[in-house]
Coordinates of C-alpha atoms in Angstrom, one line a residue:
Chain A
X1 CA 1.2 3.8 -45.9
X2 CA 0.6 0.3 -44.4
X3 CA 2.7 -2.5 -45.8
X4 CA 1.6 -6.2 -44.1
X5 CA 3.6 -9.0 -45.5
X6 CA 3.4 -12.7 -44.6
X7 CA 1.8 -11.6 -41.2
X8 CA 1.0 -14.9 -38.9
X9 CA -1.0 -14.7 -35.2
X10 CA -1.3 -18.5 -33.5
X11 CA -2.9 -17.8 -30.4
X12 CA -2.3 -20.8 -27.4
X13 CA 1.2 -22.4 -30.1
X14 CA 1.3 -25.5 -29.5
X15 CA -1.0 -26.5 -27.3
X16 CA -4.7 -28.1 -27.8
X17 CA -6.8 -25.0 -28.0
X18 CA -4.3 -23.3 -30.8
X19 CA -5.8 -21.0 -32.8
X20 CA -4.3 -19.4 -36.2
X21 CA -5.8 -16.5 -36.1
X22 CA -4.1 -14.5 -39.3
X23 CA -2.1 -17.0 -41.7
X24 CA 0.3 -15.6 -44.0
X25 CA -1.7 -12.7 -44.7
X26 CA -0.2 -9.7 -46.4
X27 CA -2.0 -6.3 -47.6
X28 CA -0.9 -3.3 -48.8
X29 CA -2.7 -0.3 -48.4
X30 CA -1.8 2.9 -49.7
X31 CA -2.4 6.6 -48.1
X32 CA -5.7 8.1 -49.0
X33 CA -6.8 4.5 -48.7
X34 CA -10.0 3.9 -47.0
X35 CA -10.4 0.3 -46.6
X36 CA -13.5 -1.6 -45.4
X37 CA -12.5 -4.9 -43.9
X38 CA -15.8 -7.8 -44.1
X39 CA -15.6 -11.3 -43.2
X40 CA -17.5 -13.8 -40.6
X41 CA -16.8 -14.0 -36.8
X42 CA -13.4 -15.3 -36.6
X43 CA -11.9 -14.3 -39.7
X44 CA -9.1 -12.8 -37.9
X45 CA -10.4 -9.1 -39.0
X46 CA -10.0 -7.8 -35.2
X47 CA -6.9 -9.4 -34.9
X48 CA -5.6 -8.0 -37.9
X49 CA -6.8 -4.5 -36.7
X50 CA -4.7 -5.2 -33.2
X51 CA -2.0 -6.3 -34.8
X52 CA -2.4 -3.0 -36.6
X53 CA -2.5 -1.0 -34.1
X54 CA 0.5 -2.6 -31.8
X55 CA -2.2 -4.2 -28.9
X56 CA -1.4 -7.6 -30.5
X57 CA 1.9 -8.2 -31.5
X58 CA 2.6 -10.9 -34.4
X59 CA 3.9 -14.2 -34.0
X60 CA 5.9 -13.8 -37.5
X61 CA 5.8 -11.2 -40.5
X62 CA 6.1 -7.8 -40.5
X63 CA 4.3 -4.4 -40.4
X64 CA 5.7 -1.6 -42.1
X65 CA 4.1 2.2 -41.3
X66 CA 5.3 5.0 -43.2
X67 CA 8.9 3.4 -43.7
X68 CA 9.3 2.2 -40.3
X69 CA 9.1 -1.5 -39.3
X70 CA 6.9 -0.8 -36.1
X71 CA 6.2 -5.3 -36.0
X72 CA 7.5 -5.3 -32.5
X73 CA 6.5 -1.8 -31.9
X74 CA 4.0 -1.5 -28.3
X75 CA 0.8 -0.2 -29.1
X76 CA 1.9 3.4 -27.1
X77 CA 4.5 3.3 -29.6
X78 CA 2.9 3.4 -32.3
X79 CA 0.1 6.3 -31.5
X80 CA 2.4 8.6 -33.7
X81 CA 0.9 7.5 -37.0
X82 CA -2.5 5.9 -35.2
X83 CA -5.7 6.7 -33.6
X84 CA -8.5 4.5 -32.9
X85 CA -12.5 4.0 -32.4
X86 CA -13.0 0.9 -30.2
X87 CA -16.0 -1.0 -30.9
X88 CA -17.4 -0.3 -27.4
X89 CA -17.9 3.0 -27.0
X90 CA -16.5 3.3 -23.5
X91 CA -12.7 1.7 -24.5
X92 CA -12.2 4.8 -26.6
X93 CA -12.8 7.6 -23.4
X94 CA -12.0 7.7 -20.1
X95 CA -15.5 7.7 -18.6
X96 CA -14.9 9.9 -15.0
X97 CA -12.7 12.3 -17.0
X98 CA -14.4 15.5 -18.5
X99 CA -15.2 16.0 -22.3
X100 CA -12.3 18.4 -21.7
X101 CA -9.6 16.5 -20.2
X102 CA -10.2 13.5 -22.5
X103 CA -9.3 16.1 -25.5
X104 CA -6.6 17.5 -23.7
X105 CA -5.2 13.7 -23.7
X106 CA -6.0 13.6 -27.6
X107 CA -4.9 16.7 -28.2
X108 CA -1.4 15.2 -26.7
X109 CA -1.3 12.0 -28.4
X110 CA 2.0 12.1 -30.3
X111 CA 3.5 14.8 -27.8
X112 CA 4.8 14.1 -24.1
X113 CA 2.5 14.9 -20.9
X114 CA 4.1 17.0 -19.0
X115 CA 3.6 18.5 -15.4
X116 CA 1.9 22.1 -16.4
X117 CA -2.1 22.8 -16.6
X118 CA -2.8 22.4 -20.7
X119 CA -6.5 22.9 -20.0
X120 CA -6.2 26.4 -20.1
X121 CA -8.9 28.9 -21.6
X122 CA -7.6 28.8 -25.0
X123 CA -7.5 25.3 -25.4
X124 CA -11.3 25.2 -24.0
X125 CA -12.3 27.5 -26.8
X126 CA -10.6 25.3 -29.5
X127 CA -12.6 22.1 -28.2
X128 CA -15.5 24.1 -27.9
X129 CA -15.3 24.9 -31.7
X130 CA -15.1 21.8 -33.0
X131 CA -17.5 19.9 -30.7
X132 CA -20.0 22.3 -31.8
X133 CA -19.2 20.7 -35.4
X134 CA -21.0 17.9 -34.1
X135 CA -24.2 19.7 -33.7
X136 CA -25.1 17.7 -30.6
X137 CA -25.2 20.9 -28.3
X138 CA -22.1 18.9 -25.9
X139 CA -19.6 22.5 -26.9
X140 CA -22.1 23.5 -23.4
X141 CA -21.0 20.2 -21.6
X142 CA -16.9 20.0 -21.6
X143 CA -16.6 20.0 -17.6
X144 CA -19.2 16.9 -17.3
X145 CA -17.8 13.6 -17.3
X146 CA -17.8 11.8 -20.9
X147 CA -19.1 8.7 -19.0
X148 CA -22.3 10.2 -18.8
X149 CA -23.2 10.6 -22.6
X150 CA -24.9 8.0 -24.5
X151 CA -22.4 6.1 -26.6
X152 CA -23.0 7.6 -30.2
X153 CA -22.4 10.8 -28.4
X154 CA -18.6 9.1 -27.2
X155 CA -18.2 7.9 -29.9
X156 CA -18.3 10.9 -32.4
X157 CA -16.5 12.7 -29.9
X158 CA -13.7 10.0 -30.3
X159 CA -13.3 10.5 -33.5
X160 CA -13.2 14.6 -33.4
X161 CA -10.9 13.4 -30.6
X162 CA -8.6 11.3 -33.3
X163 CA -8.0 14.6 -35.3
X164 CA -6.7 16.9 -32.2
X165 CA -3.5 16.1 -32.8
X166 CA -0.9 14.7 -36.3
X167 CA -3.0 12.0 -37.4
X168 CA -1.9 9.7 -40.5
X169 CA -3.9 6.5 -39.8
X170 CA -6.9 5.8 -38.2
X171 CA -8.5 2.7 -37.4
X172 CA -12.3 1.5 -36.6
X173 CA -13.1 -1.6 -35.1
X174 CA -17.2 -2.0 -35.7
X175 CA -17.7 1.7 -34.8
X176 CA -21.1 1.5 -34.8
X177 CA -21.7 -1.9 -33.5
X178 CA -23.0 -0.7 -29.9
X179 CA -25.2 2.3 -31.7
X180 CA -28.9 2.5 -32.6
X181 CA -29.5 2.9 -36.3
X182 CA -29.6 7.0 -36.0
X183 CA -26.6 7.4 -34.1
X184 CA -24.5 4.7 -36.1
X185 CA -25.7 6.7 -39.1
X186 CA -24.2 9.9 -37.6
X187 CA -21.0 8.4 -36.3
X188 CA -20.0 7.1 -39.6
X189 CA -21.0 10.1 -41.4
X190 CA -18.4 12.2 -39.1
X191 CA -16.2 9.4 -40.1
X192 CA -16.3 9.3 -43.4
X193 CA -16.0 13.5 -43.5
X194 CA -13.1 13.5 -41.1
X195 CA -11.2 10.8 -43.1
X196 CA -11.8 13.2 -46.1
X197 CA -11.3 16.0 -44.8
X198 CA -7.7 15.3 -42.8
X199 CA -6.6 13.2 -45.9
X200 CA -6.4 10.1 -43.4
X201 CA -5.4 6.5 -44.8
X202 CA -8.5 4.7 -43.1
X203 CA -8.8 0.9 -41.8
X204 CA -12.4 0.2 -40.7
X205 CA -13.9 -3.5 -39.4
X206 CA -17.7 -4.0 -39.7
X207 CA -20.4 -6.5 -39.9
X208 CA -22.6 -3.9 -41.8
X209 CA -23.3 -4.5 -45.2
X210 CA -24.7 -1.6 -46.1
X211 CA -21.4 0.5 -44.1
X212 CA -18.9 -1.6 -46.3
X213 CA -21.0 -0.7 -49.5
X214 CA -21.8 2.5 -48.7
X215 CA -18.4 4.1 -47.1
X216 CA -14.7 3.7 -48.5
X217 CA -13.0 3.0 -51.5
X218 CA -11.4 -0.4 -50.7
X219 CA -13.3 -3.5 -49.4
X220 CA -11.2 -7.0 -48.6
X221 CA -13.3 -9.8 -47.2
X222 CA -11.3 -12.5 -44.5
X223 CA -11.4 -15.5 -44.6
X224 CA -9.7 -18.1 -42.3
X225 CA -6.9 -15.2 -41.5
X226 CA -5.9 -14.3 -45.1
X227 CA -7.1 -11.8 -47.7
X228 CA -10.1 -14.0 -49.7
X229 CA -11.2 -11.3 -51.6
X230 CA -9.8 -7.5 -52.2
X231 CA -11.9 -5.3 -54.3
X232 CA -10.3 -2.1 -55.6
X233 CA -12.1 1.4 -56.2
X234 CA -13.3 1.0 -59.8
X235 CA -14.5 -2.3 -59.6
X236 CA -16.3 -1.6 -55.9
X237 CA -18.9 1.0 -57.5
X238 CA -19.7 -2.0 -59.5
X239 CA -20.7 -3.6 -57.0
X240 CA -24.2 -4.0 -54.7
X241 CA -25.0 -4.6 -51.3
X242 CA -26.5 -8.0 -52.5
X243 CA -23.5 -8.9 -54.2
X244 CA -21.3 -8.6 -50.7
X245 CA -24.3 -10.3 -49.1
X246 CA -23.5 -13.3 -51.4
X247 CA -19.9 -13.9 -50.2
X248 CA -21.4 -14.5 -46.9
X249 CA -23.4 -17.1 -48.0
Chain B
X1 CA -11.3 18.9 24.7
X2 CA -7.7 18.0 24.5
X3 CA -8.7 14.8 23.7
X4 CA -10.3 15.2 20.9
X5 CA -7.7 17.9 19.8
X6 CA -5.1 14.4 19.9
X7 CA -7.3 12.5 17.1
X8 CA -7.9 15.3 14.7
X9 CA -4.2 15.6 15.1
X10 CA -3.6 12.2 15.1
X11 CA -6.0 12.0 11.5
X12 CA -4.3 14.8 10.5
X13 CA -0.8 12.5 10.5
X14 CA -2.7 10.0 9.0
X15 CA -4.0 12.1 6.4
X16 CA -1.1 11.3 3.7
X17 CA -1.8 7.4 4.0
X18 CA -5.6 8.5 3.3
X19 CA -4.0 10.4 0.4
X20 CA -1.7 7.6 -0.6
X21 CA -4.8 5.2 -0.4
X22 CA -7.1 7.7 -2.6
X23 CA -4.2 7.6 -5.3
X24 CA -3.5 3.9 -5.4
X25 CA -7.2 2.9 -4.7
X26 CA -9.3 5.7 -6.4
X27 CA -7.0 6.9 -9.5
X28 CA -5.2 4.2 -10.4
X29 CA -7.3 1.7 -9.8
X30 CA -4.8 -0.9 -7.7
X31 CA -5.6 -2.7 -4.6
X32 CA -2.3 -1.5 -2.2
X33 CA -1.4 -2.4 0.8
X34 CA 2.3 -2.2 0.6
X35 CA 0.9 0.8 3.1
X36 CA 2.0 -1.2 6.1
X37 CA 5.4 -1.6 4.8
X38 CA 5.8 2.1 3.7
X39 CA 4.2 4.0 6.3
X40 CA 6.7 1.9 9.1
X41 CA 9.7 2.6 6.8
X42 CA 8.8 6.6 7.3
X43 CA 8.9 6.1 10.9
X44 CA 12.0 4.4 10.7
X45 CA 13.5 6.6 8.0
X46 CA 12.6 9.8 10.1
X47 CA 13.6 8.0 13.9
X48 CA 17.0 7.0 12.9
X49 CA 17.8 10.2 10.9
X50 CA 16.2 12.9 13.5
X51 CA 18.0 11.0 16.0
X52 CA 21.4 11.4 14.6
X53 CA 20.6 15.1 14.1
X54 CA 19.4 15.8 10.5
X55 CA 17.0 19.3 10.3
X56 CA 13.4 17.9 9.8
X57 CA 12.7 19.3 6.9
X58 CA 15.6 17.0 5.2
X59 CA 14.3 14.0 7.0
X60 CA 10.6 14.4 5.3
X61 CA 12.6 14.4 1.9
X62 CA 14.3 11.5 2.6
X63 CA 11.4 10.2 4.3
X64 CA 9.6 10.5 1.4
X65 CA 11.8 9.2 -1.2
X66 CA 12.2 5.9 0.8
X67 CA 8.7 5.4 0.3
X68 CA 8.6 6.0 -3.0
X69 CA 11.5 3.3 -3.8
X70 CA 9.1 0.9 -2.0
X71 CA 6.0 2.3 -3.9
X72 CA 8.3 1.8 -7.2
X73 CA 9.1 -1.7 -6.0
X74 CA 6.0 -2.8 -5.3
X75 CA 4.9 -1.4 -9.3
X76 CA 7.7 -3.1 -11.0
X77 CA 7.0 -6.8 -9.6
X78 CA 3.2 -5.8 -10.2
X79 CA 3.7 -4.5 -14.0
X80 CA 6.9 -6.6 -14.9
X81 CA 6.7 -9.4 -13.4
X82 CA 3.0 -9.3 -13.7
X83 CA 2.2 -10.6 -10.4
X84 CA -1.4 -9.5 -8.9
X85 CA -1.4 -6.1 -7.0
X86 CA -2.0 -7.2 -4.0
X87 CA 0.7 -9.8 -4.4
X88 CA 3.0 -7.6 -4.9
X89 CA 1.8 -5.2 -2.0
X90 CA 2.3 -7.9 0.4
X91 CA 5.6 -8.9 -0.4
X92 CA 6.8 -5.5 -0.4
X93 CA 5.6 -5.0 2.9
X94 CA 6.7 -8.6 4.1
X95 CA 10.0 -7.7 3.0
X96 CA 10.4 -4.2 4.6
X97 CA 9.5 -5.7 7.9
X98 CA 13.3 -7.1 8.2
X99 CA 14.8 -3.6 6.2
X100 CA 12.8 -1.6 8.7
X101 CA 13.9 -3.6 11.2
X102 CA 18.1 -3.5 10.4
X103 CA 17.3 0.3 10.1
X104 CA 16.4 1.1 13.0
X105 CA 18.8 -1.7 14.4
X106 CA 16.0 -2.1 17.4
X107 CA 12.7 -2.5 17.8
X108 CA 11.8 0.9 19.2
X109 CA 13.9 4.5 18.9
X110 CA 12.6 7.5 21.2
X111 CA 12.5 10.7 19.6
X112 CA 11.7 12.9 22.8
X113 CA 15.1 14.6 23.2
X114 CA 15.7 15.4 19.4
X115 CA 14.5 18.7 17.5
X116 CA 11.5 17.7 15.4
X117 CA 8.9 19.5 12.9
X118 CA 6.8 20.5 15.8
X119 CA 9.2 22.6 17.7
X120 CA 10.6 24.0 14.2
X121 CA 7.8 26.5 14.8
X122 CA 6.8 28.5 17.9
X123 CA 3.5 30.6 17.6
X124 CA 1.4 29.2 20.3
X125 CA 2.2 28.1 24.2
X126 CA 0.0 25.4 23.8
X127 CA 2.1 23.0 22.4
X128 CA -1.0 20.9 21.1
X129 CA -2.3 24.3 19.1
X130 CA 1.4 24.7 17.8
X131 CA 1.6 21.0 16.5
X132 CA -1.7 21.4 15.3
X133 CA -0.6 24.6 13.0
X134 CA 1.9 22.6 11.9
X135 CA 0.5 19.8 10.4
X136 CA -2.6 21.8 9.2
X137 CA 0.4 23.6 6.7
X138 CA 2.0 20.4 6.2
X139 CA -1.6 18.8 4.7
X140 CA -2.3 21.6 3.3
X141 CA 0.8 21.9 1.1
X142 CA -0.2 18.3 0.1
X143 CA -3.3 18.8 -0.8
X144 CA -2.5 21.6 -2.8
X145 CA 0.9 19.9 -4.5
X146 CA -1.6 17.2 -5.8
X147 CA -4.4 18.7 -6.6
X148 CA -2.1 20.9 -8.9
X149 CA -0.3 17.6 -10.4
X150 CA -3.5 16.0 -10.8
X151 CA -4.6 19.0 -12.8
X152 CA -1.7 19.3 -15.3
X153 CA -1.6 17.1 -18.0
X154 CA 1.0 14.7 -16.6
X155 CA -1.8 14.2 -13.8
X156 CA -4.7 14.0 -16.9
X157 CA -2.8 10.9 -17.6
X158 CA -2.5 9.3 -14.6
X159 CA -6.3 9.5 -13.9
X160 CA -6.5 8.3 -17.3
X161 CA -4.5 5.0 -16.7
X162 CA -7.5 4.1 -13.9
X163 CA -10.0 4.7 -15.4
X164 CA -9.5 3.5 -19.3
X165 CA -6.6 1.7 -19.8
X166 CA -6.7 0.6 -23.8
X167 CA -7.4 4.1 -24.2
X168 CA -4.8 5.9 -23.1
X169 CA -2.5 3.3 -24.4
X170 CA -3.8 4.4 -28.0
X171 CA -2.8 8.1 -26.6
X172 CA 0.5 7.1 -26.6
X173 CA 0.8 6.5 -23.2
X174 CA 3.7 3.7 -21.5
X175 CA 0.8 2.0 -18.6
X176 CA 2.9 0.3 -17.0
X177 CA 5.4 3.2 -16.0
X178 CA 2.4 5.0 -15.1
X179 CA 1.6 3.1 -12.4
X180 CA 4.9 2.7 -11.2
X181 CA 4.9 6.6 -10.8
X182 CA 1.5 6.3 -9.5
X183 CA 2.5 3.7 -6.7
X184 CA 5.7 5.2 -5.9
X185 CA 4.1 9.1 -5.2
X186 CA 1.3 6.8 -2.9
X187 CA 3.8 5.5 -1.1
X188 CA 6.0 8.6 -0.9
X189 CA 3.0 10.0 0.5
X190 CA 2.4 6.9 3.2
X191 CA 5.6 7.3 4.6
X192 CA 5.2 10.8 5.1
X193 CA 2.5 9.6 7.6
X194 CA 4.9 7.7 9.0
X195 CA 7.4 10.7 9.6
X196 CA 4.7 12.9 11.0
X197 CA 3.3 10.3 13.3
X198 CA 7.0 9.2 14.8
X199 CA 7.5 12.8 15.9
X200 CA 4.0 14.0 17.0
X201 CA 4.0 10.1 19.4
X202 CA 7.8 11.1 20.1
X203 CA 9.1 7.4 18.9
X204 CA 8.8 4.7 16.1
X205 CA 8.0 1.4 16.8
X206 CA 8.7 -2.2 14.3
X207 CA 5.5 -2.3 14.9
X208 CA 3.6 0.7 14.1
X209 CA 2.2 -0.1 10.5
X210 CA 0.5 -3.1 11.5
X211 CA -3.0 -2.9 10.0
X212 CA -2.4 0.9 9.6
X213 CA -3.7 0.0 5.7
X214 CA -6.9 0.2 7.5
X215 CA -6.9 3.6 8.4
X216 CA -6.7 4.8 4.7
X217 CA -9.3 2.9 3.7
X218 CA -11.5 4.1 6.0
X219 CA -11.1 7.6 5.6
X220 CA -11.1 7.1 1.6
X221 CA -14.3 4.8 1.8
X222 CA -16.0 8.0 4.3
X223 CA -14.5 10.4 2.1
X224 CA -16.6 8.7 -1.0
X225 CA -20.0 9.2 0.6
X226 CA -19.4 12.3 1.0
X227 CA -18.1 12.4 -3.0
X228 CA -20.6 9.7 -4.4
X229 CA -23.7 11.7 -2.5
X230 CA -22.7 15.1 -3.7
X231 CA -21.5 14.0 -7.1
X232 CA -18.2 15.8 -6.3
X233 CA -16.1 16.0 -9.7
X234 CA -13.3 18.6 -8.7
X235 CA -10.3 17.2 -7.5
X236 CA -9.2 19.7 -5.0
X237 CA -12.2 19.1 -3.0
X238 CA -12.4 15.3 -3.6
X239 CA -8.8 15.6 -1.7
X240 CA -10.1 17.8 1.2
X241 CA -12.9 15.3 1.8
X242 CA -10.3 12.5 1.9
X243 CA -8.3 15.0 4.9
X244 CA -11.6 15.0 6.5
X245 CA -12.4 11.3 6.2
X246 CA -9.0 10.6 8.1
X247 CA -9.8 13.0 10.6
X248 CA -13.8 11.5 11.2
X249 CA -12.3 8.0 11.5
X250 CA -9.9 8.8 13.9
X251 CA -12.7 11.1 16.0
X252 CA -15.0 7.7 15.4
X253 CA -11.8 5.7 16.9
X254 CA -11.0 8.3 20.0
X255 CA -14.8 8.4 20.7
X256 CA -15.0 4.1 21.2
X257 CA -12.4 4.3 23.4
X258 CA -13.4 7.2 25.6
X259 CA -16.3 5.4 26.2
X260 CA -14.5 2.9 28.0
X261 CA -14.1 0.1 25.8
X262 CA -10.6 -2.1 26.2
X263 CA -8.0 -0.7 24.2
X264 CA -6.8 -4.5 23.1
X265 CA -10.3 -4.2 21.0
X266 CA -9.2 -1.4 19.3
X267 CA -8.6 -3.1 15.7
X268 CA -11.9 -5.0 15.8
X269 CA -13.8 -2.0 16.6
X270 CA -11.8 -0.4 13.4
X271 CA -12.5 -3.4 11.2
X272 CA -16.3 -3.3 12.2
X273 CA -16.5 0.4 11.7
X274 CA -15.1 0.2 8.3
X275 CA -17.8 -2.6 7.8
X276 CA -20.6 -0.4 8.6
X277 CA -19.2 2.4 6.7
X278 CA -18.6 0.6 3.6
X279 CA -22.2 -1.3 4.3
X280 CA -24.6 1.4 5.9
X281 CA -25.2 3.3 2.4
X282 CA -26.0 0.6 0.5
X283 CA -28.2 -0.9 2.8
X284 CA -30.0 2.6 3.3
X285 CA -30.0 3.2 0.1
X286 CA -32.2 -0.2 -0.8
X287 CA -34.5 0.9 2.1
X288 CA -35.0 3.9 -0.1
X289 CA -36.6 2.1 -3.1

């Protein structure tokens, strides 16, 4: 699904502050793949994510999705095969717009927005079923503005969000980062059930131990912008959360 | 009474810059004040047109359009050439001083023997009540042309791009012509002040937009009180309150200088009203606590 070979990012080239934040990196990941990215601050995971998604471009290497070579693809561009969770909560919505009108703008992701009223009756009732999903009691809110919902609330909702329209790849960067330990547990719990459920090839950042154990079926640690370590499905139920403590050590 | 009948007309003209400032300002989020520019190149537009002889109602189109191509300007140096909004605003509007200027091949053109939009209709003998009718259906049909485009999923979008940019980039969505649109239609709609204003003071002047950026402001910054203190979330009325803010701040304008005060104080009386405006609630508000 996601082909990555020989990627490079050098922030600042050339001058005194350059930094190389992905070196010859390359990673393939296949569809159905969930993969759970770890590694210390500065490894280059975020910008590997970015790069990713299209809101960094690469300074060489190339990025295959699905067949195409989207390397020099904009991030608009590329929200045919890609939907994201930001790690704050408020990047993903747009705070003064309704819960409605930020699905209708999910809802339209891979399609054209065009000049007629699509947040018509019908397309209420559809976001009103699967908000209720959620169990969070917003399926009564959709005319309030998402901005004023706590941010595990926005963030499940971005991820129900993701699914409105053709998804094939969806990428989290530190979902939960921003969340109290009850709603982090929720928002990856949708997560992981949404990725399963749609059949999504998965990409997710964290700093949580426990998250990179627990959730996917794929874990690759960073180091110094390239792939250190990449631990496949077999040999990951093998292993324990003191184990991926260790690497950081 | 006719007095004050002149400045809610007179806000009533100036209700598509208040419009065109809400759009820019509010929705997407941009600091524009290619308004000066715009709003003169309206007046210019409509003057040398009417005064050839083109039927008003072609005249707004054109009108219109001619602000938008400035509007669009003033986008593309901002999100091409990445140059700061403002920036961008004021060379725009720097630079239309000399097209307005070779437009209207003088500084001034008198309109008072040409057909214009408020003769177009005759209900009333009262010539102020018939301009009046007139430009109550002319803001009307704007408020009700965007309030429908805001609503549809085009307008979704553009509301969008202001208020959450990386997200509605990961929706797929090109910013950067987005704001062009979005600048272009605020402009389109400052110039249409322009083309209202030139007819209902029967000429345009070189000098007619100078500071006129002010007058949007004002009646958006009243307008938000009004939005801010009722937690107003529809758009339709959010619009309305901007068509009253325009009309208050010219009434606020009108009452100064009945009261006697020189009219060569006119913009500093304008510059410290927006100041208290813009001020007043905040201060209040701390009194409050």
């Amino acid at each position: 699904m996601i082909k990555i070979s020989a990627l490079n990012k050098t922030y600042n080239e050339g001058r005194l502050n350059e930094v190389r934040s992905i070196q010859n990196l390359n990673l393939s990941i296949a569809a159905n793949d969930f993969v759970v990215i770890v590694g210390a601050n500065g490894s280059g995971k975020s910008t590997l994510l970015n790069c990713i998604a299209g809101s960094v471009l690469p300074s060489s290497g190339s990025i295959i999705i699905d067949g195409t070579d989207v390397s020099r693809l904009p991030d608009y561009k590329r929200s045919r095969w890609i939907a994201r969770v930001f790690q704050n909560p408020l990047s993903g919505t747009a705070p003064d717009l309704s819960i409605l009108e930020n699905f209708r703008l999910a809802a339209l992701r891979t399609r054209s927005k065009s000049l007629t009223i699509g947040t018509t009756e019908a397309f209420k009732n559809q976001v009103e079923e699967k908000v209720a999903l959620l169990g969070m009691g917003l399926e009564a809110k959709l005319e309030q503005p998402i901005g004023t919902l706590s941010g595990g609330q926005r963030q499940a909702l971005t991820l129900l969000m993701a699914v409105m329209d053709e998804l094939k790849i969806l990428l989290l960067d530190e979902p939960t980062a921003a969340l109290d330990p009850r709603s982090a547990d929720l928002v990856m719990k949708t997560a992981d059930k949404i990725i399963k459920e749609y059949g999504l090839t998965a990409v997710m950042v964290t700093h949580n131990i426990k998250d990179a154990y627990t959730y996917g079926n794929r874990v690759v640690q960073m180091s110094e912008g390239s792939v250190l370590r990449d631990i496949e499905q077999e040999e990951k139920k093998g292993l324990d959360v003191a184990t991926i403590y260790e690497w950081f050590g | 009474m006719d007095f004050y009948l002149t400045a809610i007309l007179q806000g009533l003209c100036f209700s598509g810059i208040a419009l065109g400032i809400y759009i820019s300002m509010k929705i997407f989020n941009i600091p524009d004040i290619t308004t000066d520019g715009s709003y003169t190149l309206g007046g210019a537009v409509s003057a040398v047109l009417l005064s050839s002889g083109y039927s008003p109602l072609f005249v707004l189109l054109i009108a219109m359009l001619a602000g938008a191509f400035a509007g669009a300007c003033t986008g593309l140096i901002h999100t091409k050439l990445k140059v700061n909004p403002l920036l961008s605003g004021i060379l725009v509007m720097t630079a239309l001083y000399s097209v307005n200027l070779s437009l209207m091949g003088r500084s001034n053109i008198p309109l008072l023997n040409f057909a214009n939009l408020y003769t177009l209709l005759r209900i009333f003998d009262n010539s102020n009540l018939n301009t009046l009718l007139i430009l109550l259906l002319c803001v009307l049909s704007l408020v009700i042309i965007i309030s429908y485009i805001l609503s549809t999923d085009f307008g979704i979008t553009m509301r969008a791009t202001g208020n959450s940019e990386t997200m509605i980039r990961s929706m797929g969505v090109d910013t950067d012509r987005m704001k062009v649109i979005g600048l272009a239609l605020a402009n389109a709609l400052t110039a249409t002040s322009g083309y209202l204003l030139t007819q209902f003071q029967g000429f345009a002047d070189i000098n007619m937009g100078i500071g006129i950026v002010i007058a949007g402001l004002g009646s958006v910054i009243i307008a938000e009180v009004f939005i801010s203190r009722l937690s107003i979330t529809s758009v339709s009325t959010s619009l309305i309150l901007v068509i009253i803010g325009a009309i208050i701040f010219q009434s606020v304008l009108a009452l100064t200088l009945s009261m006697g005060i020189d009219a060569s104080l006119l913009k500093l009386i304008t510059a410290v009203f927006v100041l208290l405006i813009v001020s007043l609630p905040k201060l209040l508000f701390k009194k409050a606590l």
